[in-house]
Coordinates of C-alpha atoms and ligand atoms in Angstrom, one line a residue:
X789 CA -15.7 5.9 16.6
X790 CA -16.1 4.0 13.3
X791 CA -13.8 4.7 10.5
X792 CA -14.8 6.0 7.3
X793 CA -13.8 3.5 4.7
X794 CA -11.3 5.0 2.1
X795 CA -12.2 3.2 -1.3
X796 CA -9.3 3.0 -3.5
X797 CA -11.4 1.4 -6.1
X798 CA -13.8 4.4 -6.3
X799 CA -11.2 7.2 -6.2
X800 CA -9.3 4.9 -9.0
X801 CA -12.5 4.7 -11.0
X802 CA -13.1 8.5 -10.8
X803 CA -9.3 9.5 -12.0
X804 CA -9.6 6.9 -14.9
X805 CA -12.6 8.6 -15.8
X806 CA -10.6 12.1 -15.9
X807 CA -7.8 10.6 -17.7
X808 CA -10.1 9.1 -20.4
X809 CA -11.1 12.6 -21.1
X810 CA -7.6 14.0 -21.0
X811 CA -6.5 11.4 -23.6
X812 CA -9.4 12.4 -25.9
X813 CA -8.2 16.0 -25.6
X814 CA -4.7 15.2 -26.2
X815 CA -5.7 13.3 -29.3
X816 CA -8.0 15.6 -30.7
X817 CA -6.2 19.0 -29.9
X818 CA -2.4 18.1 -29.9
X819 CA -2.6 14.7 -31.9
X820 CA -0.6 12.8 -28.9
X821 CA -1.7 9.4 -28.2
X822 CA 0.0 8.1 -24.8
X823 CA 2.1 5.1 -25.6
X824 CA 2.9 2.5 -23.1
X825 CA 4.8 -0.7 -23.3
X826 CA 5.0 -3.4 -20.7
X827 CA 7.8 -5.9 -21.0
X828 CA 7.5 -9.1 -19.3
X829 CA 10.3 -11.8 -19.2
X830 CA 8.9 -15.4 -18.5
X831 CA 5.5 -16.4 -17.7
X832 CA 4.9 -16.2 -13.8
X833 CA 1.4 -16.2 -13.4
X834 CA 1.4 -13.3 -10.9
X835 CA 3.4 -11.3 -13.5
X836 CA 1.3 -12.2 -16.4
X837 CA -1.9 -11.1 -14.5
X838 CA -0.4 -7.4 -13.5
X839 CA 0.8 -6.8 -16.9
X840 CA -2.7 -8.0 -18.6
X841 CA -4.4 -5.7 -16.1
X842 CA -2.1 -2.6 -16.9
X843 CA -2.7 -3.4 -20.7
X844 CA -6.3 -3.6 -20.3
X845 CA -6.7 -0.4 -18.5
X846 CA -4.1 1.4 -21.1
X847 CA -6.4 0.3 -23.9
X848 CA -9.7 1.2 -22.2
X849 CA -8.4 4.8 -21.8
X850 CA -7.4 5.0 -25.4
X851 CA -3.6 4.7 -25.1
X852 CA -1.1 2.9 -27.8
X853 CA -0.4 -0.1 -25.7
X854 CA 2.2 -2.8 -26.7
X855 CA 2.8 -5.9 -24.5
X856 CA 6.1 -7.1 -24.9
X857 CA 6.4 -10.8 -23.7
X858 CA 9.8 -12.6 -24.0
X859 CA 10.8 -16.0 -23.0
X860 CA 12.2 -16.8 -19.5
X861 CA 15.6 -17.5 -21.0
X862 CA 15.9 -13.9 -22.7
X863 CA 19.3 -12.7 -22.1
X864 CA 20.2 -9.5 -20.3
X865 CA 21.9 -8.3 -23.5
X866 CA 18.8 -8.9 -25.5
X867 CA 16.6 -7.2 -23.1
X868 CA 18.7 -4.0 -22.8
X869 CA 18.6 -3.9 -26.5
X870 CA 14.7 -4.1 -26.6
X871 CA 14.7 -1.2 -23.9
X872 CA 17.2 0.8 -26.2
X873 CA 14.6 0.2 -29.1
X874 CA 11.9 1.6 -26.8
X875 CA 13.6 4.4 -25.6
X876 CA 14.3 5.8 -29.0
X877 CA 10.5 4.9 -30.4
X878 CA 8.4 8.1 -30.5
X879 CA 5.3 6.3 -30.3
X880 CA 6.0 4.8 -26.6
X881 CA 6.2 7.6 -23.9
X882 CA 6.1 5.1 -20.9
X883 CA 8.3 1.8 -20.4
X884 CA 7.5 -0.6 -17.6
X885 CA 9.4 -3.6 -17.2
X886 CA 7.5 -6.3 -14.7
X887 CA 9.5 -7.3 -11.8
X888 CA 10.7 -9.5 -10.6
X889 CA 13.2 -10.4 -13.6
X890 CA 14.6 -13.7 -14.0
X891 CA 17.8 -14.5 -11.8
X892 CA 20.3 -14.5 -14.4
X893 CA 19.2 -10.7 -15.4
X894 CA 20.5 -7.7 -13.3
X895 CA 17.5 -5.8 -12.3
X896 CA 18.9 -2.5 -11.5
X897 CA 21.1 -2.6 -14.9
X898 CA 17.9 -3.0 -16.7
X899 CA 15.8 -0.3 -14.8
X900 CA 18.8 2.1 -15.2
X901 CA 18.4 1.5 -19.1
X902 CA 15.2 3.0 -19.4
X903 CA 15.3 6.5 -20.5
X904 CA 14.3 8.7 -17.3
X905 CA 11.9 10.8 -19.5
X906 CA 9.9 7.2 -20.1
X907 CA 10.3 5.8 -16.7
X908 CA 6.6 5.8 -15.9
X909 CA 7.8 3.6 -12.7
X910 CA 9.8 6.3 -11.4
X911 CA 12.7 3.8 -10.6
X912 CA 15.3 5.1 -12.2
X913 CA 18.0 7.0 -10.2
X914 CA 17.4 10.3 -12.0
X915 CA 13.4 10.1 -10.8
X916 CA 14.8 9.0 -7.5
X917 CA 17.0 11.7 -7.0
X918 CA 14.5 14.4 -8.7
X919 CA 12.0 13.3 -6.1
X920 CA 14.5 13.8 -3.1
X921 CA 15.0 17.4 -4.2
X922 CA 11.5 18.3 -4.4
X923 CA 11.7 18.5 -8.6
X924 CA 9.9 14.9 -9.3
X925 CA 8.5 14.3 -13.0
X926 CA 7.4 10.8 -12.1
X927 CA 6.4 9.6 -8.3
X928 CA 6.6 6.0 -8.0
X929 CA 3.2 4.5 -8.6
X930 CA 2.0 3.3 -5.0
X931 CA 3.3 6.1 -3.1
X932 CA 1.5 8.5 -5.6
X933 CA -1.6 6.6 -5.2
X934 CA -1.5 6.9 -1.7
X935 CA -0.8 10.5 -1.7
X936 CA -3.7 11.1 -4.1
X937 CA -6.0 9.1 -2.0
X938 CA -5.3 11.2 1.0
X939 CA -5.7 14.4 -1.0
X940 CA -9.1 13.3 -2.5
X941 CA -10.4 12.2 0.9
X942 CA -9.6 15.5 2.2
X943 CA -7.3 14.4 4.9
X944 CA -5.1 17.5 6.3
X945 CA -1.3 16.4 5.3
X946 CA 0.4 19.9 6.0
X947 CA 1.5 19.7 9.5
X948 CA 0.4 16.4 10.2
X949 CA 2.4 13.6 12.0
X950 CA 2.9 11.0 9.6
X951 CA 4.3 7.6 10.5
X952 CA 5.6 5.3 7.8
X953 CA 6.1 1.6 8.6
X954 CA 8.4 0.2 6.1
X955 CA 11.5 1.5 4.5
X956 CA 11.4 -0.1 1.1
X957 CA 12.5 1.9 -1.9
X958 CA 9.2 1.0 -3.5
X959 CA 6.9 2.2 -0.8
X960 CA 8.2 3.3 2.4
X961 CA 11.2 5.9 1.5
X962 CA 9.5 7.4 -1.5
X963 CA 6.0 8.1 0.3
X964 CA 8.1 9.8 3.3
X965 CA 10.0 11.6 0.8
X966 CA 7.1 12.9 -1.0
X967 CA 5.1 14.0 2.2
X968 CA 7.9 15.7 3.7
X969 CA 8.7 18.1 0.8
X970 CA 8.1 22.1 1.4
X971 CA 5.3 21.5 -1.3
X972 CA 1.6 21.3 -1.5
X973 CA -0.1 18.2 -0.5
X974 CA 3.1 17.6 1.8
X975 CA 4.8 19.6 4.4
X976 CA 4.0 16.9 7.0
X977 CA 6.3 15.7 9.8
X978 CA 7.4 12.3 9.1
X979 CA 9.0 9.2 10.9
X980 CA 10.2 6.2 9.2
X981 CA 10.0 3.0 11.1
X982 CA 11.3 -0.6 10.5
X983 CA 12.2 -3.8 11.9
X984 CA 15.3 -2.2 13.8
X985 CA 12.9 0.7 15.3
X986 CA 12.7 0.5 19.3
X987 CA 9.3 0.5 20.5
X988 CA 7.4 0.6 17.2
X989 CA 4.2 1.5 19.3
X990 CA 5.6 4.5 20.6
X991 CA 6.1 6.0 17.1
X992 CA 2.6 4.8 15.6
X993 CA 0.7 6.2 18.6
X994 CA 1.9 9.7 17.6
X995 CA 0.5 9.5 14.2
X996 CA -2.1 11.7 12.6
X997 CA -1.5 9.5 9.4
X998 CA -0.3 6.0 9.7
X999 CA 1.0 4.3 6.6
X1000 CA 1.7 0.7 7.0
X1001 CA 3.8 -1.0 4.2
X1002 CA 5.4 -3.9 6.1
X1003 CA 4.1 -7.1 4.2
X1004 CA 3.7 -8.5 7.8
X1005 CA 0.2 -9.5 8.7
X1006 CA -1.0 -7.8 11.8
X1007 CA 2.3 -5.6 12.1
X1008 CA 0.0 -2.8 13.6
X1009 CA -2.9 -3.6 15.8
X1010 CA -5.6 -1.5 17.5
X1011 CA -3.4 -0.8 20.7
X1012 CA -0.9 0.8 18.4
X1013 CA -3.3 3.6 16.7
X1014 CA -4.3 7.0 18.0
X1015 CA -8.0 7.4 18.5
X1016 CA -9.0 9.5 15.2
X1017 CA -5.8 8.5 13.0
X1018 CA -5.9 8.0 9.3
X1019 CA -4.7 4.6 8.4
X1020 CA -3.4 3.7 5.0
X1021 CA -2.8 -0.1 4.7
X1022 CA -0.3 -1.1 1.9
X1023 CA 0.4 -4.5 2.8
X1024 CA -0.9 -7.5 0.8
X1025 CA -0.8 -11.0 2.5
X1026 CA -2.5 -14.0 1.0
X1027 CA -4.0 -16.0 4.0
X1028 CA -5.7 -18.8 2.2
X1029 CA -7.7 -19.4 -1.0
X1030 CA -11.6 -19.7 -1.7
X1031 CA -13.1 -22.9 -2.6
X1032 CA -13.0 -21.4 -6.1
X1033 CA -9.4 -21.2 -5.8
X1034 CA -9.2 -17.3 -5.5
X1035 CA -6.6 -15.5 -3.1
X1036 CA -7.9 -14.4 0.2
X1037 CA -6.1 -11.1 0.8
X1038 CA -5.6 -9.1 3.9
X1039 CA -3.4 -6.1 4.8
X1040 CA -0.9 -5.5 7.3
X1041 CA -3.3 -3.6 9.6
X1042 CA -5.6 -5.7 11.9
X1043 CA -8.6 -4.0 10.0
X1044 CA -11.7 -5.1 12.2
X1045 CA -10.2 -3.5 15.4
X1046 CA -8.4 -0.6 14.1
X1047 CA -11.4 0.7 12.0
X1048 CA -13.0 1.2 15.6
X1049 CA -10.4 3.6 16.5
X1050 CA -9.3 5.3 13.1
X1051 CA -11.3 8.1 11.6
X1052 CA -10.6 6.5 8.4
X1053 CA -9.0 3.5 6.9
X1054 CA -8.0 1.7 3.7
X1055 CA -9.5 -1.8 3.0
X1056 CA -7.4 -4.6 1.7
X1057 CA -8.4 -5.5 -0.9
X1058 CA -10.0 -2.3 -2.7
X1059 CA -7.7 0.1 -1.0
X1060 CA -4.3 1.2 -2.1
X1061 CA -4.0 -1.8 -4.6
X1062 CA -6.5 -0.1 -7.6
X1063 CA -4.5 3.1 -7.3
X1064 CA -1.2 1.6 -8.2
X1065 CA -2.3 0.8 -11.7
X1066 CA -4.2 4.2 -12.1
X1067 CA -1.1 6.2 -11.3
X1068 CA 0.9 4.3 -13.9
X1069 CA -1.6 5.5 -16.3
X1070 CA -1.5 9.2 -14.8
X1071 CA 2.6 8.8 -15.3
X1072 CA 2.2 7.9 -18.9
X1073 CA -0.2 10.6 -19.6
X1074 CA 2.3 12.9 -18.0
X1075 CA 5.2 11.4 -19.9
X1076 CA 3.2 11.8 -23.2
X1077 CA 2.6 15.4 -22.5
X1078 CA 6.3 16.1 -21.4
X1079 CA 7.2 14.6 -24.7
X1080 CA 4.9 17.0 -26.7
X1081 CA 6.0 19.9 -24.7
X1082 CA 2.8 20.2 -23.1
X1083 CA 3.2 22.2 -19.8
X1084 CA 2.7 19.7 -16.9
X1085 CA 0.9 21.1 -13.7
Ligands
NAP2366 P1 9.6 -5.0 1.7 O1 10.7 -4.4 0.6 O2 9.5 -6.2 2.0 O3 9.6 -3.8 2.9 C1 9.0 -4.2 4.0 C2 9.3 -3.0 5.2 O4 8.8 -3.4 6.1 C3 11.1 -3.3 5.6 O5 11.5 -1.8 5.6 C4 10.9 -3.8 6.9 O6 12.0 -3.6 7.6 C5 9.4 -3.4 7.4 N1 9.0 -4.2 8.5 C6 8.4 -5.9 8.1 N2 7.7 -6.0 9.0 C7 8.0 -5.2 10.2 C8 7.4 -4.9 11.4 N3 6.5 -6.0 11.8 N4 7.4 -3.8 12.3 C9 8.2 -2.8 11.5 N5 8.8 -2.8 10.2 C10 8.5 -4.0 9.5 O7 8.0 -4.8 1.2 P2 7.3 -3.7 0.2 O8 7.7 -3.8 -1.3 O9 7.6 -2.3 0.8 O10 6.1 -3.9 0.5 C11 5.2 -4.0 1.7 C12 3.9 -4.5 1.4 O11 3.0 -3.7 0.5 C13 4.0 -5.9 0.7 O12 2.9 -6.5 1.4 C14 3.6 -5.7 -0.7 O13 3.0 -6.7 -1.2 C15 2.5 -4.4 -0.4 N6 2.5 -3.9 -1.6 C16 1.5 -3.3 -2.3 C17 1.1 -2.7 -3.3 C18 -0.2 -2.4 -3.9 O14 -0.3 -1.9 -5.0 N7 -1.2 -2.8 -3.2 C19 2.4 -2.3 -4.0 C20 3.5 -2.2 -3.3 C21 3.8 -3.4 -2.1 P3 13.3 -4.0 7.5 O15 14.1 -2.8 6.5 O16 14.1 -3.4 8.8 O17 13.5 -5.3 7.0

């Protein structure tokens, strides 16, 4: 069997088109312009490129977009005050603090200062708790993107055996929690694996849907995948650079071998990655609708 390649790039482009149309309606019919601020402290090149991409996408969609860049020596107090200002700014519906923050700033203290109604990253404990009890307003962007890819590819989730490799707060735990809910696009039987899991392969071989978010190159090889499984590769590993100086990226899954066994697989790059920014935009539109009292589906 040769797997269908699930193109996150194509799915993301389709969602962005839908969002663009929704933003036009929000502006025309409701006089609501979704507002997103990205706050970056310092000038780490990877972080600069992430926030630039987020702002470019926000502008393309017709958002009110603010890029707030602060020097690396910004104090925690100043950053907290900045977040407080955006919390009470009615033109801003989504606040994204680009991580990592410089070492002298307590990351949790900063993330917890964001108004949960504007927490479009879904990292605030209120939103983590709401996700846990099946009443989520915002899903963290990467897990949200994974679920959306499964749904839009027509992968049955209900009743499926889902195995997640990785238990981070960013990816592993939230995607497991989303897919186990007694809700549509969920109702799966979920197993979470990590570095202390005994005999990882015994678990991964059971998976109808295998989600790998380990950050370890070739954490999953073909002998660990059941014939016909759907494989979602979240990992991003830099394996070198092109002569032009561009990073060469690969996932956590041995793609070439696993694609001969899986029924569908996401590539790296071009799989989960493009979905993450897209779902940030989706969350910002949700936040704007919520603030305007427009029903969320
Ligand atoms: P993380 O915080 O480092 O967590 C990795 C998890 O995987 C940990 O729970 C770890 O177990 C587990 N793990 C690592 N190697 C393993 C192995 N060989 N077998 C079993 N479990 C293993 O990473 P993360 O933030 O979740 O990110 C995971 C990967 O996804 C990274 O490559 C990251 O760059 C990528 N990522 C991509 C996107 C995107 O938009 N494309 C977004 C987020 C993350 P322990 O808990 O026991 O240490």
